[in-house]
PDB file of C-alpha atoms in Angstrom:
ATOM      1  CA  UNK A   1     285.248-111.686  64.839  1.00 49.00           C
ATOM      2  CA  UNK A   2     288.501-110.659  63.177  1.00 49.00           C
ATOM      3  CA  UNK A   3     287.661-106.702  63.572  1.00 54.00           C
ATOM      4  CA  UNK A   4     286.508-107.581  66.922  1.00 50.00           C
ATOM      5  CA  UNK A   5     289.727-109.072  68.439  1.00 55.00           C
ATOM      6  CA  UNK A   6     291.582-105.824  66.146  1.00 56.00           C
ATOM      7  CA  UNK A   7     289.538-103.627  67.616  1.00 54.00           C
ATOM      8  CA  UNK A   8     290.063-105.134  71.286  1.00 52.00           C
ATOM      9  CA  UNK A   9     293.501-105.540  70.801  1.00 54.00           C
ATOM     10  CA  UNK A  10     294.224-101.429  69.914  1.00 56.00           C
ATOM     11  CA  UNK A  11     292.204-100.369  72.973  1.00 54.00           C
ATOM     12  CA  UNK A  12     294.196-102.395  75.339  1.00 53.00           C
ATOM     13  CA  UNK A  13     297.393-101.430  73.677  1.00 52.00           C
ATOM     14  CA  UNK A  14     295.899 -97.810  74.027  1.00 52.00           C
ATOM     15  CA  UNK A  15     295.065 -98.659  77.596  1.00 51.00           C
ATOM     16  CA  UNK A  16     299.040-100.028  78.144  1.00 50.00           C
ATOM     17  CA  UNK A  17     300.013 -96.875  76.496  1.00 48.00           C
ATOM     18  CA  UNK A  18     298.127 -94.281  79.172  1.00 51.00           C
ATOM     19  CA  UNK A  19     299.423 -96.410  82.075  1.00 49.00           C
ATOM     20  CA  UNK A  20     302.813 -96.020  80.669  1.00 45.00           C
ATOM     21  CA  UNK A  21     302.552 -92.330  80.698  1.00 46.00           C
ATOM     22  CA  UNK A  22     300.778 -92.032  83.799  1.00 47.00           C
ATOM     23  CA  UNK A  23     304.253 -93.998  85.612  1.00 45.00           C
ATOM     24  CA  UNK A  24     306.294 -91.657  83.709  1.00 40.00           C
ATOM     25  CA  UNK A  25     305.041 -88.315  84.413  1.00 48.00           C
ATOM     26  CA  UNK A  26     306.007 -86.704  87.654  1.00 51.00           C
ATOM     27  CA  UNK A  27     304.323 -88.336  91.076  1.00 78.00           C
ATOM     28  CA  UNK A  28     301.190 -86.097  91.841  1.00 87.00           C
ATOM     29  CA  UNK A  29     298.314 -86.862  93.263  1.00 92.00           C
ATOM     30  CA  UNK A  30     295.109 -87.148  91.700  1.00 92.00           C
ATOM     31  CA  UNK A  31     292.799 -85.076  93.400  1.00 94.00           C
ATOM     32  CA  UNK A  32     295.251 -81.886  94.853  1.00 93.00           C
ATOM     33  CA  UNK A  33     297.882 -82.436  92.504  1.00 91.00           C
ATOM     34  CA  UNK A  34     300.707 -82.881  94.904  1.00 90.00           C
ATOM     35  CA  UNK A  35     303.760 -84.537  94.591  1.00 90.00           C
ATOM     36  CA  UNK A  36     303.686 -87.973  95.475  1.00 89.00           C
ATOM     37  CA  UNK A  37     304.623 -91.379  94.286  1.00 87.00           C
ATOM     38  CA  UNK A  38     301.152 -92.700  94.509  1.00 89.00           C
ATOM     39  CA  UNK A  39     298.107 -92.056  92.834  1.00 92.00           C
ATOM     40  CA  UNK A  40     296.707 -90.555  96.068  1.00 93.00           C
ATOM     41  CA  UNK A  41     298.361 -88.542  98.604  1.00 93.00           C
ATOM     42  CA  UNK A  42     297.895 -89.323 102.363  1.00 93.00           C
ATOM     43  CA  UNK A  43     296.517 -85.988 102.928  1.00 95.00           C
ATOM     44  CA  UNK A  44     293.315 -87.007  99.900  1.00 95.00           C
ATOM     45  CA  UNK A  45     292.947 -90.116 102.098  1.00 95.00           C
ATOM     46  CA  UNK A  46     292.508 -89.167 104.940  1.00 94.00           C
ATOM     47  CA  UNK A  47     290.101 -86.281 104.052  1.00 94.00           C
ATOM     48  CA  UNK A  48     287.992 -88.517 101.328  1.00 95.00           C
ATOM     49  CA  UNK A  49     288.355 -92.276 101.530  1.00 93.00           C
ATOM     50  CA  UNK A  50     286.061 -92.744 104.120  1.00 82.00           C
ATOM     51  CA  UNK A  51     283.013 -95.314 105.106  1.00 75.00           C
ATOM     52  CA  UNK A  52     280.519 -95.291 107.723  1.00 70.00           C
ATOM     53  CA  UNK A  53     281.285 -97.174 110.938  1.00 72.00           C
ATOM     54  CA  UNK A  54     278.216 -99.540 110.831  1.00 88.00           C
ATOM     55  CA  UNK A  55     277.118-100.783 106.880  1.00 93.00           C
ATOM     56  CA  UNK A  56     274.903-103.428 106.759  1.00 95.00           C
ATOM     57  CA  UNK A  57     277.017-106.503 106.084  1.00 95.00           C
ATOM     58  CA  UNK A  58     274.759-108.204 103.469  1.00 97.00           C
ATOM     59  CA  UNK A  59     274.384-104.927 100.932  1.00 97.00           C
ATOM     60  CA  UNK A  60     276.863-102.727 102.186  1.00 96.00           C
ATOM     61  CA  UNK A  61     274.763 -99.902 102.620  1.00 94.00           C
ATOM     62  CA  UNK A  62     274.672 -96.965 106.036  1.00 91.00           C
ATOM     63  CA  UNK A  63     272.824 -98.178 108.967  1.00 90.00           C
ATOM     64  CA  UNK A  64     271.036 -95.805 111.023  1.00 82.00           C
ATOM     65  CA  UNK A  65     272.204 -95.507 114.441  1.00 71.00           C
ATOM     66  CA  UNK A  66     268.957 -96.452 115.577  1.00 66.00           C
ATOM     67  CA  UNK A  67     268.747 -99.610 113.614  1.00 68.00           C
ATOM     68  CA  UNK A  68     269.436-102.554 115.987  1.00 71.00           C
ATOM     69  CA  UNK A  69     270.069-105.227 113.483  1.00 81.00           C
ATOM     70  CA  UNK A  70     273.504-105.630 111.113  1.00 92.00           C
ATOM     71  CA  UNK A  71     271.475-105.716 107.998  1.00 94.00           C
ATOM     72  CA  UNK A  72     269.350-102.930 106.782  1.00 93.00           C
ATOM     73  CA  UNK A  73     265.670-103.727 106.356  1.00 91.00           C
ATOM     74  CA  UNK A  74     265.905-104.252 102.717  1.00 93.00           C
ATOM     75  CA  UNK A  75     268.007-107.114 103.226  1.00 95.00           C
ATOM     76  CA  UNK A  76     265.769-108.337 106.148  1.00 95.00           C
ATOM     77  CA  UNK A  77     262.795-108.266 104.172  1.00 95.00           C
ATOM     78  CA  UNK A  78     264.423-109.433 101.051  1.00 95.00           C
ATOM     79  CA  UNK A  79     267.732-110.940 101.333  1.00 97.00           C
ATOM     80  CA  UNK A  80     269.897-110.863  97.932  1.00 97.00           C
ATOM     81  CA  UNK A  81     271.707-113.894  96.536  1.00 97.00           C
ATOM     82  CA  UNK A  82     274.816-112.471  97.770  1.00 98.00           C
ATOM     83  CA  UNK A  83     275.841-113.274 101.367  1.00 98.00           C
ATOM     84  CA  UNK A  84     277.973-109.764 102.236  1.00 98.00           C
ATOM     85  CA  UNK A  85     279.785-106.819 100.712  1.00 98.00           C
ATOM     86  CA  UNK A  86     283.073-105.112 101.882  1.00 97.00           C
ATOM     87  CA  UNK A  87     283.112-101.628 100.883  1.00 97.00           C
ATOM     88  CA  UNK A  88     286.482 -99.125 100.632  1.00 97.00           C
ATOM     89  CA  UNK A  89     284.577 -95.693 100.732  1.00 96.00           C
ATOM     90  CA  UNK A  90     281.407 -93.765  99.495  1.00 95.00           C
ATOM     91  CA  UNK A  91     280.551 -93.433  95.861  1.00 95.00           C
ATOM     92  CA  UNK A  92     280.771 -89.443  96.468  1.00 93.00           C
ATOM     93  CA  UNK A  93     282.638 -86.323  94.918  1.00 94.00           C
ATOM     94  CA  UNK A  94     285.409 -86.576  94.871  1.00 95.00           C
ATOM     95  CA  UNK A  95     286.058 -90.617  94.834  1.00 96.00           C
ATOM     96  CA  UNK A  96     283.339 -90.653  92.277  1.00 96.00           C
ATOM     97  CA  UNK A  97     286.271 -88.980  89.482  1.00 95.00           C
ATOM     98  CA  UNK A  98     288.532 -91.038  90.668  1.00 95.00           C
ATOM     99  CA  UNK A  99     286.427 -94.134  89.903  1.00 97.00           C
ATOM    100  CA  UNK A 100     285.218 -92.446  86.331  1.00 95.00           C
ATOM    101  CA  UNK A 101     289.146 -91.940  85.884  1.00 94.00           C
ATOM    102  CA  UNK A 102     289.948 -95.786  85.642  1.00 95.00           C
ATOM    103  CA  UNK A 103     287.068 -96.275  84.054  1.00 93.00           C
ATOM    104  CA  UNK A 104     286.429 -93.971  81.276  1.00 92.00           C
ATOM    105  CA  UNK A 105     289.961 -92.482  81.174  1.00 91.00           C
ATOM    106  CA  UNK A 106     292.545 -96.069  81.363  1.00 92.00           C
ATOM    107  CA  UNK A 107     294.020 -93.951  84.678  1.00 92.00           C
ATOM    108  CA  UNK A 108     295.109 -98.014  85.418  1.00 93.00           C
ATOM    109  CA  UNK A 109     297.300 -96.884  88.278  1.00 92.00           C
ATOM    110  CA  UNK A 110     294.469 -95.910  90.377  1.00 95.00           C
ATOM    111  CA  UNK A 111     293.551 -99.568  90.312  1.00 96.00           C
ATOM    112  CA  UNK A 112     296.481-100.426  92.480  1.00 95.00           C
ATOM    113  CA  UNK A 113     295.245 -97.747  94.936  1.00 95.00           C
ATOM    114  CA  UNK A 114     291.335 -98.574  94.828  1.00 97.00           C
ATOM    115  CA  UNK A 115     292.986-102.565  96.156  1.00 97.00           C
ATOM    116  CA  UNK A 116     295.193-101.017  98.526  1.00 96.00           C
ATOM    117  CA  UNK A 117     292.428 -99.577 100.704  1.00 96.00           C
ATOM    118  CA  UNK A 118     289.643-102.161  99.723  1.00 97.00           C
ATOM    119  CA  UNK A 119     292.020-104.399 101.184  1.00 97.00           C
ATOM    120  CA  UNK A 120     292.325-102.485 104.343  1.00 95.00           C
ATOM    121  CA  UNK A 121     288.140-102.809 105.056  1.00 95.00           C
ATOM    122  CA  UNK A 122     288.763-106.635 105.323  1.00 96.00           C
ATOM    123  CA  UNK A 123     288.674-108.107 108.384  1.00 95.00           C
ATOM    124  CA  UNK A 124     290.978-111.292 109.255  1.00 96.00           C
ATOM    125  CA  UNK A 125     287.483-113.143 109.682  1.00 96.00           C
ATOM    126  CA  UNK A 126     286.029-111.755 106.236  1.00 96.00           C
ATOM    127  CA  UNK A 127     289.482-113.238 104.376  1.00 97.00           C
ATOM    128  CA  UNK A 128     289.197-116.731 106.237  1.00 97.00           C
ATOM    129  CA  UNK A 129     285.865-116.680 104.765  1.00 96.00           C
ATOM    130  CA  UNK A 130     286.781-116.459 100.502  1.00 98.00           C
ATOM    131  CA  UNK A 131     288.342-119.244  98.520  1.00 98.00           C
ATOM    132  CA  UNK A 132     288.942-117.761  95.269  1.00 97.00           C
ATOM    133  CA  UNK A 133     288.835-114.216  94.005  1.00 98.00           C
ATOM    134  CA  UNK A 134     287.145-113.665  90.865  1.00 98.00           C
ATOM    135  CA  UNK A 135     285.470-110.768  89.035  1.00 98.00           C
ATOM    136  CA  UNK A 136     282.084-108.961  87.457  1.00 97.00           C
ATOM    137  CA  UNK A 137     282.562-109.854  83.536  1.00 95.00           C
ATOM    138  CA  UNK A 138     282.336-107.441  80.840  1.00 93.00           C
ATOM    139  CA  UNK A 139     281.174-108.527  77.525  1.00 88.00           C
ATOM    140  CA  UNK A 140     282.856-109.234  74.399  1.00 87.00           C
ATOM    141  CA  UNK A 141     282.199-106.532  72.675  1.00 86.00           C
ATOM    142  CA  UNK A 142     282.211-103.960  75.897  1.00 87.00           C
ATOM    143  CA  UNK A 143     286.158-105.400  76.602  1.00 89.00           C
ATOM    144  CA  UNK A 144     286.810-104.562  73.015  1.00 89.00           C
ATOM    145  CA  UNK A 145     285.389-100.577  73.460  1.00 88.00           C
ATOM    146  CA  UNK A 146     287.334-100.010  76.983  1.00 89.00           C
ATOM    147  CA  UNK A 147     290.487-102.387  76.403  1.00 92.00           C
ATOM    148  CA  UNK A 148     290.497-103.597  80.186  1.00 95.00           C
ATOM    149  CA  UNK A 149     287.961-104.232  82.741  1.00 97.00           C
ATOM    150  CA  UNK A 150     288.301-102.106  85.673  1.00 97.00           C
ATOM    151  CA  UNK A 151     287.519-104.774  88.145  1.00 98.00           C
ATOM    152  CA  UNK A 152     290.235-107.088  87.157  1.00 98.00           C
ATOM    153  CA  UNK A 153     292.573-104.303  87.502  1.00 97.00           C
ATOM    154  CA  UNK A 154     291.738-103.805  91.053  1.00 98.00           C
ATOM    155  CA  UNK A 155     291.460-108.044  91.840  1.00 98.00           C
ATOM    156  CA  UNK A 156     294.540-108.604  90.420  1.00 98.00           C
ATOM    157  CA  UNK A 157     296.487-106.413  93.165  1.00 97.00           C
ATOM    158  CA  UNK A 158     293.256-107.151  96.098  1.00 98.00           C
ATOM    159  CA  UNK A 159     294.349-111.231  95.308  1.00 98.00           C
ATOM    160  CA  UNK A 160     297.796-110.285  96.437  1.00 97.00           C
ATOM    161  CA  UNK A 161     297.186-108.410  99.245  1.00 97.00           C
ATOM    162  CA  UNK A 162     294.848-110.903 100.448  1.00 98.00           C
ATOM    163  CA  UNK A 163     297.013-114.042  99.356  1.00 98.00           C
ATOM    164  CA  UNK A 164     293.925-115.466  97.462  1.00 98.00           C
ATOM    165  CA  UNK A 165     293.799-116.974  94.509  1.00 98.00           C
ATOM    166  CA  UNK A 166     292.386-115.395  91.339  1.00 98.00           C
ATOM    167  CA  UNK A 167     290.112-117.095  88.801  1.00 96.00           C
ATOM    168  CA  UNK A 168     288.825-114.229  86.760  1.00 95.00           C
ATOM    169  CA  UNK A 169     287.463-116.037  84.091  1.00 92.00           C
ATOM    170  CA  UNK A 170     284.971-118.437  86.596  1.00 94.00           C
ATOM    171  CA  UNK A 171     281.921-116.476  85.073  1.00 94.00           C
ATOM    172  CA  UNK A 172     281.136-114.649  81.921  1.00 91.00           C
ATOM    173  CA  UNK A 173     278.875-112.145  80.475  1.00 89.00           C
ATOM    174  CA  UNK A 174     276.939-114.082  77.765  1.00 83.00           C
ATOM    175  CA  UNK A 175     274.228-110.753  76.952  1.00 74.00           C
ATOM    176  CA  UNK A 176     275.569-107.515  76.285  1.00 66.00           C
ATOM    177  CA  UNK A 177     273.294-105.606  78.296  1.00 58.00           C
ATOM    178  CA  UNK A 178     272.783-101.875  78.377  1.00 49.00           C
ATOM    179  CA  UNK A 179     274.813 -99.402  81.086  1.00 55.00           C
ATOM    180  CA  UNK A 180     272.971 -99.890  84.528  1.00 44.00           C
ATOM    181  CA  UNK A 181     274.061 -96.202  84.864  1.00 53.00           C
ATOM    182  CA  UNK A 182     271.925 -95.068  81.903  1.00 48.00           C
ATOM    183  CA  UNK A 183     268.880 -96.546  83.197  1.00 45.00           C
ATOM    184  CA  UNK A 184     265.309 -95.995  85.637  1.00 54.00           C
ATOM    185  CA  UNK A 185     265.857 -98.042  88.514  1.00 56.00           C
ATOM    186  CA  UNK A 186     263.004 -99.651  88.030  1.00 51.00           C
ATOM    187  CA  UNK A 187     264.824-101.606  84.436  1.00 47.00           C
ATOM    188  CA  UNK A 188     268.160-102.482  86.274  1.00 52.00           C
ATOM    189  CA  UNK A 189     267.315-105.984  87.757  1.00 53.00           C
ATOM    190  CA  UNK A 190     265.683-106.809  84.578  1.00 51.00           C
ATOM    191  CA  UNK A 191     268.380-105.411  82.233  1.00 52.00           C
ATOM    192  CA  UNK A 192     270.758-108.063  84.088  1.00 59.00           C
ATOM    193  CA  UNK A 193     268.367-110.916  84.151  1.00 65.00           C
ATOM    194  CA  UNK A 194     270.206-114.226  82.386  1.00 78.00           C
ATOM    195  CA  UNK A 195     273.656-111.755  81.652  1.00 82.00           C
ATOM    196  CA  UNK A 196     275.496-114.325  83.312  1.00 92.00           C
ATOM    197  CA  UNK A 197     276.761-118.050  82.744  1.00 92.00           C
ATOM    198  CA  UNK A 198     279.422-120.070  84.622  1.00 92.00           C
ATOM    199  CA  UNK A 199     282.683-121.363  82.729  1.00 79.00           C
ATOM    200  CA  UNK A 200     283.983-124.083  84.589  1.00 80.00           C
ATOM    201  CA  UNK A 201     281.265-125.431  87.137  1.00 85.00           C
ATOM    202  CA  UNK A 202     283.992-127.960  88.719  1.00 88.00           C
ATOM    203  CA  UNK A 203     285.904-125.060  90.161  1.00 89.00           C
ATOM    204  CA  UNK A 204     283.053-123.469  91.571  1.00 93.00           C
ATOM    205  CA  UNK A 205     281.321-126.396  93.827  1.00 93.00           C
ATOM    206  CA  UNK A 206     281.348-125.858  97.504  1.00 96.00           C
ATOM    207  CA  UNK A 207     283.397-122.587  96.354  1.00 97.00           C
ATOM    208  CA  UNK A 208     283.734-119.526  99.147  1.00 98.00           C
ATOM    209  CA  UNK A 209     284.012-116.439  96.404  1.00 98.00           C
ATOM    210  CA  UNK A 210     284.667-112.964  96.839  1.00 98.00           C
ATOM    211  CA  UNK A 211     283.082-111.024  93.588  1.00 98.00           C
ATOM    212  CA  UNK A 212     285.519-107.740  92.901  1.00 98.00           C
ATOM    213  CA  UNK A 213     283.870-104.926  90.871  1.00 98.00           C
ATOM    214  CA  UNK A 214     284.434-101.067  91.047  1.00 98.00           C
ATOM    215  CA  UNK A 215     280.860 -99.377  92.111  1.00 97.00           C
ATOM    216  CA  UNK A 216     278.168-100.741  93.877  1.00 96.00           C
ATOM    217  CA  UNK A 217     274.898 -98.869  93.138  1.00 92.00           C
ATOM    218  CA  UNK A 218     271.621-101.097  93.223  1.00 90.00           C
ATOM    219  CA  UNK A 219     273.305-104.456  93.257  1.00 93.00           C
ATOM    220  CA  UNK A 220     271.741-105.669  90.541  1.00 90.00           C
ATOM    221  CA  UNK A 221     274.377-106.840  88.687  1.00 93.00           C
ATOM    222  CA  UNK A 222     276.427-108.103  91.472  1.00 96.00           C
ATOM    223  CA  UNK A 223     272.612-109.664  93.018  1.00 95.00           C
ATOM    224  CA  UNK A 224     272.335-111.598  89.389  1.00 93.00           C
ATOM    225  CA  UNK A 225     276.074-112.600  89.051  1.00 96.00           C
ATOM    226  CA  UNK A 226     275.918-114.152  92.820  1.00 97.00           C
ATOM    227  CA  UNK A 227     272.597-116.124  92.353  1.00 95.00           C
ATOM    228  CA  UNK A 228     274.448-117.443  88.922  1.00 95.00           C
ATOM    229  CA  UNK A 229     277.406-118.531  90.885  1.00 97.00           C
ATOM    230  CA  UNK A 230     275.441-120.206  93.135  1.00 97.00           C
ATOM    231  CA  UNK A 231     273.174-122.333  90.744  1.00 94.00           C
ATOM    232  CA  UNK A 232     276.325-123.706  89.612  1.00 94.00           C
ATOM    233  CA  UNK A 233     277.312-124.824  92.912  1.00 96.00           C
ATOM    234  CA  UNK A 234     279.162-121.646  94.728  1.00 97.00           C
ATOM    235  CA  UNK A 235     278.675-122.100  98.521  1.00 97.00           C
ATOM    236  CA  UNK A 236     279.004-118.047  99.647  1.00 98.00           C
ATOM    237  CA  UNK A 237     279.295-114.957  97.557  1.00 98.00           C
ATOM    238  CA  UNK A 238     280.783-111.902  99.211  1.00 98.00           C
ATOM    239  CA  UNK A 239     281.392-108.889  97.211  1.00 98.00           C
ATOM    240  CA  UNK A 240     284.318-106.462  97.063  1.00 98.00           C
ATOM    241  CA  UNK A 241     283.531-103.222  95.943  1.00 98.00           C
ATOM    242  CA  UNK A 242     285.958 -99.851  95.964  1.00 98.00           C
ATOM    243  CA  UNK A 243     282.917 -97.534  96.700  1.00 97.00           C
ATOM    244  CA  UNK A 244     279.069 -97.748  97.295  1.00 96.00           C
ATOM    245  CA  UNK A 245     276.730 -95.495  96.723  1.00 92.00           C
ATOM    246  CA  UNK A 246     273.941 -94.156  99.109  1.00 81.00           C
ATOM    247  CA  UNK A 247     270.688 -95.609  99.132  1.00 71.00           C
ATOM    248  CA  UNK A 248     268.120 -93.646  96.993  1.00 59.00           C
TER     249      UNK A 248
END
């Protein structure tokens, strides 16, 4: 336990250390390299940060312009335990180094940036709708590789802009499960099954949450985490997610 809070301890120092740098060195942007105080230039936002008009509110996914309904028919036919999902952009090049940045790479100013526009999808109705703000968990031991978990960097800001409050530690992950990136679609929902327990059930009851994470791919994980939250009382689970990707 000892050379696991050591361990956890260096990568977040690490972590402090490229953030550091990252405010230090000259404003550019990250994609064109221009100056810029910011992360991301206007020009990069305009030209890449962008969603489809009509998602389907439940998964977040493209609708077809055909489709007359507000959910796609996956969610029709088999609605998730979440309720809705708010989504900043598309999980394409060239968000999708952006988002591998702050992950892999502790490029924590992006975070800021990533909350800035996530913020901007909301609707006045959608924020009247969330309580508390919370966050997808990383395990012990995952938090101890990384040194930070991306989606608390981006609810941290989001709970500002949004003049929620923040209770990232409502859940956690009590299974260190594999990567949902490295696996078949078909193992996802049961890589995630149990991966989730609630910490403090009295702050939960009757609870309106907004879940924060960085990608959205399947759902799993945010699917499992919501239908946790709500065995221990939540009363809606919307999810905030920086960029989705398209369905398969």
């Amino acid at each position: 336990m000892h050379d696991s809070n050591s361990a956890m301890q260096q990568n977040l120092f690490a972590a402090w250390l490229t953030s550091i740098a990252h405010g230090l060195l000259p404003g550019q942007c990250a994609l064109c390299g221009q100056n810029c105080a910011d992360p991301l230039c206007s020009n990069c936002i305009a030209r890449h940060v962008h969603t489809p008009t009509e998602r389907c509110t439940c998964c977040g996914i493209p609708l077809q312009s055909s489709d007359k309904s507000s959910l796609c028919g996956g969610c029709l036919s088999n609605p998730p335990s979440f309720d809705a999902t708010v989504v900043a952009t598309a999980y394409a090049a060239p968000i999708d180094q952006l988002v591998q940045g702050l992950k892999f790479h502790a490029r924590l100013p992006l975070a800021a940036t990533f909350a800035r526009l996530l913020a901007l999808a909301f609707t006045e109705d959608m924020i009247c709708q969330i309580d508390l703000i919370t966050i997808v968990p990383l395990s012990r031991a995952r938090l101890a590789e990384r040194g930070f978990n991306q989606a608390m960097e981006i609810a941290r800001p989001l709970a500002r802009l949004l003049k929620k409050p923040l209770l990232p530690s409502l859940s956690l992950r009590v299974r260190d499960t594999s990567a949902q990136a490295s696996l078949p679609l078909s193992e996802r929902r049961v890589n995630m099954r149990s991966a989730f327990a609630v910490h403090d059930r009295q702050k939960l009851t009757g609870q309106r949450l907004l879940v924060v994470d960085d990608v959205m791919t399947t759902g799993c994980t945010l699917n499992e985490l919501a239908a946790c939250l709500k065995r221990h009382g939540a009363l809606r689970v919307t999810n905030a997610v920086f960029a989705r990707t398209a369905p398969h």
